[in-house]
CSV table of C-alpha atoms in Angstrom, one decimal:
chain,number,residue,atom,x,y,z
A,1,UNK,CA,20.2,14.3,-4.4
A,2,UNK,CA,19.4,18.0,-3.7
A,3,UNK,CA,18.2,18.5,-7.4
A,4,UNK,CA,16.0,15.3,-7.3
A,5,UNK,CA,14.3,16.7,-4.1
A,6,UNK,CA,13.8,20.1,-5.5
A,7,UNK,CA,12.3,18.5,-8.5
A,8,UNK,CA,10.0,16.3,-6.2
A,9,UNK,CA,8.9,19.4,-4.4
A,10,UNK,CA,8.3,21.3,-7.4
A,11,UNK,CA,5.9,18.6,-8.6
A,12,UNK,CA,4.0,18.4,-5.3
A,13,UNK,CA,3.4,22.1,-5.6
A,14,UNK,CA,2.1,21.8,-9.0
A,15,UNK,CA,0.2,19.0,-8.1
A,16,UNK,CA,-1.3,20.7,-4.9
A,17,UNK,CA,-1.9,23.8,-7.1
A,18,UNK,CA,-4.2,21.6,-9.5
A,19,UNK,CA,-6.1,19.8,-6.9
A,20,UNK,CA,-7.0,23.3,-5.3
A,21,UNK,CA,-8.1,24.6,-8.6
A,22,UNK,CA,-10.2,21.3,-9.4
A,23,UNK,CA,-11.8,21.4,-5.9
A,24,UNK,CA,-12.8,24.8,-5.7
A,25,UNK,CA,-13.3,25.9,-9.5
A,26,UNK,CA,-14.6,22.4,-10.7
A,27,UNK,CA,-16.2,21.3,-7.4
A,28,UNK,CA,-15.1,18.0,-7.8
A,29,UNK,CA,-15.6,15.0,-5.4
A,30,UNK,CA,-12.9,13.9,-3.1
A,31,UNK,CA,-12.9,10.7,-4.8
A,32,UNK,CA,-12.5,11.9,-8.2
A,33,UNK,CA,-9.8,14.2,-7.0
A,34,UNK,CA,-8.0,11.2,-5.8
A,35,UNK,CA,-8.0,9.6,-9.0
A,36,UNK,CA,-7.0,12.9,-10.9
A,37,UNK,CA,-4.3,13.0,-8.5
A,38,UNK,CA,-2.8,9.6,-9.4
A,39,UNK,CA,-3.0,10.2,-13.0
A,40,UNK,CA,-1.3,13.9,-12.8
A,41,UNK,CA,1.4,12.5,-10.5
A,42,UNK,CA,2.3,10.1,-13.5
A,43,UNK,CA,2.0,12.6,-16.1
A,44,UNK,CA,4.6,15.0,-14.2
A,45,UNK,CA,6.7,12.0,-13.4
A,46,UNK,CA,6.7,11.4,-17.0
A,47,UNK,CA,8.3,14.6,-17.7
A,48,UNK,CA,11.5,13.6,-15.9
A,49,UNK,CA,14.0,16.4,-15.3
A,50,UNK,CA,12.9,20.1,-15.3
A,51,UNK,CA,8.9,19.6,-15.5
A,52,UNK,CA,8.5,23.5,-15.8
A,53,UNK,CA,10.7,23.6,-18.8
A,54,UNK,CA,9.1,20.4,-20.2
A,55,UNK,CA,5.7,21.9,-20.2
A,56,UNK,CA,6.4,24.8,-21.7
A,57,UNK,CA,8.1,23.0,-24.8
A,58,UNK,CA,5.4,20.2,-24.8
A,59,UNK,CA,4.0,19.0,-27.8
A,60,UNK,CA,0.8,17.1,-28.9
A,61,UNK,CA,2.5,13.9,-29.6
A,62,UNK,CA,4.0,13.7,-26.2
A,63,UNK,CA,0.4,14.0,-24.4
A,64,UNK,CA,-0.8,11.4,-27.0
A,65,UNK,CA,2.0,9.0,-26.4
A,66,UNK,CA,1.4,9.4,-22.4
A,67,UNK,CA,-2.3,8.6,-22.9
A,68,UNK,CA,-1.7,5.6,-25.1
A,69,UNK,CA,0.7,4.1,-22.7
A,70,UNK,CA,-1.5,4.6,-19.7
A,71,UNK,CA,-4.8,3.5,-21.2
A,72,UNK,CA,-3.3,0.4,-22.9
A,73,UNK,CA,-4.4,-2.1,-20.0
A,74,UNK,CA,-7.2,-0.3,-18.7
A,75,UNK,CA,-11.1,-0.8,-18.8
A,76,UNK,CA,-13.1,1.6,-20.9
A,77,UNK,CA,-14.4,3.2,-17.7
A,78,UNK,CA,-10.7,4.0,-16.4
A,79,UNK,CA,-9.8,5.4,-19.9
A,80,UNK,CA,-12.3,7.8,-19.6
A,81,UNK,CA,-11.3,8.8,-16.2
A,82,UNK,CA,-7.8,9.3,-17.5
A,83,UNK,CA,-9.0,11.2,-20.3
A,84,UNK,CA,-11.0,13.7,-18.0
A,85,UNK,CA,-7.9,14.2,-15.5
A,86,UNK,CA,-5.7,14.7,-18.1
A,87,UNK,CA,-7.8,17.1,-20.2
A,88,UNK,CA,-8.7,19.0,-16.9
A,89,UNK,CA,-4.9,19.4,-15.9
A,90,UNK,CA,-4.0,20.6,-19.5
A,91,UNK,CA,-6.8,23.2,-19.4
A,92,UNK,CA,-5.3,24.1,-16.1
A,93,UNK,CA,-1.8,24.5,-17.4
A,94,UNK,CA,-3.0,26.7,-20.2
A,95,UNK,CA,-4.8,29.0,-17.8
A,96,UNK,CA,-1.7,29.4,-15.9
A,97,UNK,CA,0.4,30.1,-18.9
A,98,UNK,CA,2.3,27.1,-19.3
A,99,UNK,CA,1.1,26.6,-22.8
A,100,UNK,CA,0.7,28.8,-25.7
A,101,UNK,CA,-2.0,26.7,-27.3
A,102,UNK,CA,-4.6,24.2,-25.9
A,103,UNK,CA,-3.1,20.6,-25.7
A,104,UNK,CA,-6.2,19.2,-24.3
A,105,UNK,CA,-7.1,18.3,-28.1
A,106,UNK,CA,-4.6,15.9,-28.3
A,107,UNK,CA,-6.0,13.5,-26.0
A,108,UNK,CA,-7.9,10.9,-27.8
A,109,UNK,CA,-11.7,11.0,-27.8
A,110,UNK,CA,-13.4,7.9,-26.0
A,111,UNK,CA,-16.9,7.8,-27.4
A,112,UNK,CA,-19.6,6.7,-25.1
A,113,UNK,CA,-23.3,6.6,-25.9
A,114,UNK,CA,-25.7,7.3,-23.2
A,115,UNK,CA,-28.2,4.3,-22.3
A,116,UNK,CA,-26.2,2.3,-24.8
A,117,UNK,CA,-25.6,-0.5,-22.3
A,118,UNK,CA,-28.2,-3.1,-20.9
A,119,UNK,CA,-28.2,-3.1,-16.9
A,120,UNK,CA,-27.2,-6.4,-15.6
A,121,UNK,CA,-28.2,-7.1,-12.1
A,122,UNK,CA,-28.0,-10.1,-9.7
A,123,UNK,CA,-30.8,-12.6,-9.4
A,124,UNK,CA,-33.0,-12.9,-6.8
A,125,UNK,CA,-31.9,-16.6,-6.3
A,126,UNK,CA,-28.1,-15.6,-6.4
A,127,UNK,CA,-28.6,-12.7,-4.0
A,128,UNK,CA,-30.5,-15.0,-1.5
A,129,UNK,CA,-27.6,-17.8,-2.1
A,130,UNK,CA,-25.0,-15.1,-1.5
A,131,UNK,CA,-26.6,-13.9,1.8
A,132,UNK,CA,-27.0,-17.6,3.0
A,133,UNK,CA,-23.1,-18.4,2.4
A,134,UNK,CA,-22.1,-15.7,4.6
A,135,UNK,CA,-20.6,-16.8,7.9
A,136,UNK,CA,-22.6,-14.8,10.5
A,137,UNK,CA,-20.7,-16.5,13.7
A,138,UNK,CA,-17.8,-14.0,13.0
A,139,UNK,CA,-17.6,-10.1,13.3
A,140,UNK,CA,-16.6,-9.7,9.7
A,141,UNK,CA,-19.4,-12.1,8.4
A,142,UNK,CA,-22.1,-10.1,10.7
A,143,UNK,CA,-20.7,-6.5,8.8
A,144,UNK,CA,-20.9,-8.2,5.3
A,145,UNK,CA,-24.2,-10.0,5.7
A,146,UNK,CA,-25.6,-6.4,7.0
A,147,UNK,CA,-23.9,-4.7,3.9
A,148,UNK,CA,-25.2,-7.2,1.4
A,149,UNK,CA,-28.8,-7.0,3.1
A,150,UNK,CA,-28.6,-3.3,2.7
A,151,UNK,CA,-27.4,-3.2,-0.7
A,152,UNK,CA,-30.1,-6.0,-1.9
A,153,UNK,CA,-33.0,-4.5,0.0
A,154,UNK,CA,-32.7,-0.7,-1.0
A,155,UNK,CA,-30.7,-0.6,-4.3
A,156,UNK,CA,-28.3,2.2,-2.7
A,157,UNK,CA,-25.0,2.9,-4.0
A,158,UNK,CA,-21.8,1.8,-2.1
A,159,UNK,CA,-20.9,5.5,-1.3
A,160,UNK,CA,-24.3,5.7,0.5
A,161,UNK,CA,-23.6,2.7,2.6
A,162,UNK,CA,-20.2,3.8,3.5
A,163,UNK,CA,-21.4,7.2,4.6
A,164,UNK,CA,-24.4,5.6,6.8
A,165,UNK,CA,-24.1,6.8,10.4
A,166,UNK,CA,-25.5,5.8,13.6
A,167,UNK,CA,-28.2,8.5,13.8
A,168,UNK,CA,-29.3,7.7,10.3
A,169,UNK,CA,-31.0,4.7,11.6
A,170,UNK,CA,-34.1,5.7,13.5
A,171,UNK,CA,-35.3,2.7,15.5
A,172,UNK,CA,-38.6,3.9,17.0
A,173,UNK,CA,-39.8,5.2,13.8
A,174,UNK,CA,-38.6,2.1,12.0
A,175,UNK,CA,-36.8,4.7,9.4
A,176,UNK,CA,-33.3,4.6,7.8
A,177,UNK,CA,-31.8,7.6,6.2
A,178,UNK,CA,-29.2,7.3,3.3
A,179,UNK,CA,-27.5,10.6,2.5
A,180,UNK,CA,-27.4,12.1,-0.8
A,181,UNK,CA,-24.5,10.9,-3.3
A,182,UNK,CA,-23.1,11.7,-6.7
A,183,UNK,CA,-25.6,14.6,-7.1
A,184,UNK,CA,-28.6,12.5,-6.2
A,185,UNK,CA,-31.3,13.0,-3.7
A,186,UNK,CA,-31.4,12.0,0.2
A,187,UNK,CA,-33.5,8.7,0.7
A,188,UNK,CA,-35.6,8.1,3.6
A,189,UNK,CA,-36.9,4.6,3.6
A,190,UNK,CA,-38.8,2.1,5.8
A,191,UNK,CA,-36.5,0.1,8.0
A,192,UNK,CA,-37.3,-3.5,7.1
A,193,UNK,CA,-37.4,-6.4,9.5
A,194,UNK,CA,-34.5,-8.2,7.6
A,195,UNK,CA,-32.5,-5.2,7.5
A,196,UNK,CA,-33.2,-4.1,11.1
A,197,UNK,CA,-32.0,-7.5,12.4
A,198,UNK,CA,-28.8,-7.9,10.6
A,199,UNK,CA,-27.9,-4.2,11.7
A,200,UNK,CA,-28.8,-4.9,15.1
A,201,UNK,CA,-26.9,-8.1,15.1
A,202,UNK,CA,-23.7,-6.6,13.7
A,203,UNK,CA,-23.7,-3.4,16.3
A,204,UNK,CA,-24.3,-5.8,19.0
A,205,UNK,CA,-22.0,-8.4,18.5
A,206,UNK,CA,-19.6,-7.4,15.5
A,207,UNK,CA,-18.8,-3.7,15.6
A,208,UNK,CA,-15.8,-2.7,17.2
A,209,UNK,CA,-16.3,0.0,20.1
A,210,UNK,CA,-14.8,2.9,18.6
A,211,UNK,CA,-16.0,6.6,18.8
A,212,UNK,CA,-16.9,6.7,14.8
A,213,UNK,CA,-20.3,7.7,13.9
A,214,UNK,CA,-20.2,5.6,10.5
A,215,UNK,CA,-21.9,2.2,10.9
A,216,UNK,CA,-19.6,0.1,9.0
A,217,UNK,CA,-16.1,-0.1,10.1
A,218,UNK,CA,-12.9,-2.1,9.0
A,219,UNK,CA,-12.4,-5.7,10.3
A,220,UNK,CA,-8.9,-5.3,11.3
A,221,UNK,CA,-7.5,-2.8,13.7
A,222,UNK,CA,-7.0,0.1,13.6
A,223,UNK,CA,-10.6,-0.1,13.6
A,224,UNK,CA,-12.0,3.0,11.2
A,225,UNK,CA,-14.6,3.6,8.7
A,226,UNK,CA,-14.5,2.3,5.3
A,227,UNK,CA,-13.2,5.3,3.4
A,228,UNK,CA,-12.7,4.2,0.0
A,229,UNK,CA,-15.2,2.7,-2.9
A,230,UNK,CA,-13.3,-0.4,-3.4
A,231,UNK,CA,-13.9,-1.2,0.2
A,232,UNK,CA,-17.3,-2.1,-0.5
A,233,UNK,CA,-16.8,-3.6,-3.8
A,234,UNK,CA,-14.1,-5.8,-2.4
A,235,UNK,CA,-16.6,-7.3,0.4
A,236,UNK,CA,-19.3,-7.8,-2.5
A,237,UNK,CA,-16.8,-9.7,-4.8
A,238,UNK,CA,-15.6,-11.9,-1.7
A,239,UNK,CA,-19.1,-13.0,-0.6
A,240,UNK,CA,-19.9,-13.6,-4.5
A,241,UNK,CA,-17.0,-16.0,-4.9
A,242,UNK,CA,-17.7,-17.6,-1.8
A,243,UNK,CA,-21.1,-18.6,-2.6
A,244,UNK,CA,-20.1,-19.7,-6.1
A,245,UNK,CA,-22.1,-16.8,-8.2
A,246,UNK,CA,-20.8,-16.5,-11.6
A,247,UNK,CA,-21.8,-13.2,-13.4
A,248,UNK,CA,-19.7,-11.0,-15.5
A,249,UNK,CA,-19.5,-8.0,-13.1
A,250,UNK,CA,-19.2,-8.3,-9.4
A,251,UNK,CA,-19.6,-4.8,-8.2
A,252,UNK,CA,-22.0,-3.3,-6.0
A,253,UNK,CA,-24.1,-2.0,-8.8
A,254,UNK,CA,-25.5,-5.4,-9.5
A,255,UNK,CA,-27.7,-5.1,-6.5
A,256,UNK,CA,-28.8,-1.6,-7.5
A,257,UNK,CA,-29.6,-2.8,-11.1
A,258,UNK,CA,-31.6,-5.8,-9.5
A,259,UNK,CA,-33.5,-3.7,-7.1
A,260,UNK,CA,-34.7,-1.3,-10.2
A,261,UNK,CA,-35.6,-4.3,-12.3
A,262,UNK,CA,-37.7,-5.9,-9.4
A,263,UNK,CA,-39.4,-2.6,-9.2
A,264,UNK,CA,-40.2,-3.0,-12.8
A,265,UNK,CA,-41.6,-6.4,-12.7
A,266,UNK,CA,-43.9,-5.2,-9.8
A,267,UNK,CA,-45.4,-2.6,-11.9
A,268,UNK,CA,-43.8,0.7,-10.7
A,269,UNK,CA,-43.5,3.5,-13.2
A,270,UNK,CA,-40.0,4.9,-14.1
A,271,UNK,CA,-41.1,8.0,-11.9
A,272,UNK,CA,-41.4,6.0,-9.1
A,273,UNK,CA,-38.0,4.0,-9.5
A,274,UNK,CA,-36.3,7.4,-10.0
A,275,UNK,CA,-37.6,8.5,-6.7
A,276,UNK,CA,-36.4,5.1,-4.9
A,277,UNK,CA,-32.9,5.3,-6.5
A,278,UNK,CA,-32.8,9.0,-5.5
A,279,UNK,CA,-32.4,10.1,-9.3
A,280,UNK,CA,-32.5,14.0,-9.6
A,281,UNK,CA,-33.0,13.4,-13.4
A,282,UNK,CA,-35.7,10.8,-14.5
A,283,UNK,CA,-33.5,10.5,-18.1
A,284,UNK,CA,-30.8,8.6,-15.7
A,285,UNK,CA,-33.5,6.0,-15.0
A,286,UNK,CA,-34.5,5.4,-18.7
A,287,UNK,CA,-31.8,2.8,-19.0
A,288,UNK,CA,-34.1,0.3,-17.3
A,289,UNK,CA,-36.8,0.5,-19.8
A,290,UNK,CA,-34.5,-1.8,-21.8
A,291,UNK,CA,-35.2,-4.5,-19.1
A,292,UNK,CA,-38.8,-4.0,-18.9
A,293,UNK,CA,-39.4,-7.0,-21.2
A,294,UNK,CA,-43.1,-7.0,-20.9
A,295,UNK,CA,-43.4,-3.5,-22.4
A,296,UNK,CA,-41.0,-4.1,-25.1
A,297,UNK,CA,-43.1,-7.3,-26.2
A,298,UNK,CA,-46.0,-4.8,-26.6
A,299,UNK,CA,-44.2,-2.7,-29.3
A,300,UNK,CA,-42.6,-5.6,-31.1
A,301,UNK,CA,-44.0,-5.6,-34.6
A,302,UNK,CA,-44.5,-9.1,-36.3
A,303,UNK,CA,-42.6,-10.4,-39.2
A,304,UNK,CA,-44.0,-9.5,-42.4
A,305,UNK,CA,-44.8,-12.3,-44.6
A,306,UNK,CA,-43.4,-12.8,-47.9
């Protein structure tokens, strides 16, 4: 028992040292650090007895076998997360002198090509159907309605919705401020009537009276802010299922993609869309050019006659 406690303590210390390194040297966000900690903890647990000795004698085959097992049932996105976390931790171990050679190269390379996918957004009719099917007679329904309304109207990220604070809603100026997220820019948008009414309804009749500055809180006590990315995604997924909306992806980004495509249909330039989405680099916005069917029709060539 004492040996087991000591091994766990050693693993926790090493795990904490890596997180301090990732936070200070690599400047990783807290959400990314949480994912890294999960994978690093699994890797250290897989080492079994005497993790320090196993690290010094580790082979590339052990790293490859661990990655293969962990990535087996994960989506491409989660596999890339695992790849990044494992490589980062192995680089850290090399820097601390646990390895004689860089074992990060043993982690398989998962290739992903920029702008290779096509953005898929929710249709306007499905978005309105989702809003209509939310029960606004309950506190939870008022909260969920306001969250979906904000996502649909402004196309912001789920992290910006979670970080929205009461002072960010400027009622007198009819403005709403969304903090910067994921390296993007701060957004200050007009407070539309629909969003204002849904927020006011939630704040007056649905939000618990607790001393938190965040607008959206959990529906069950103890009431606290929505901290994790899955919190908003879970609300969106539940509302879409309740409305009977059938689409391949049911995350928050379907509203962001839909917002960008609506702007394209209304004739907005990619630069204007980049500003509305808070992108610092317009290259990030170029993926929506694939959804501009009117512009794509103009560049299509006629099939040559034989």
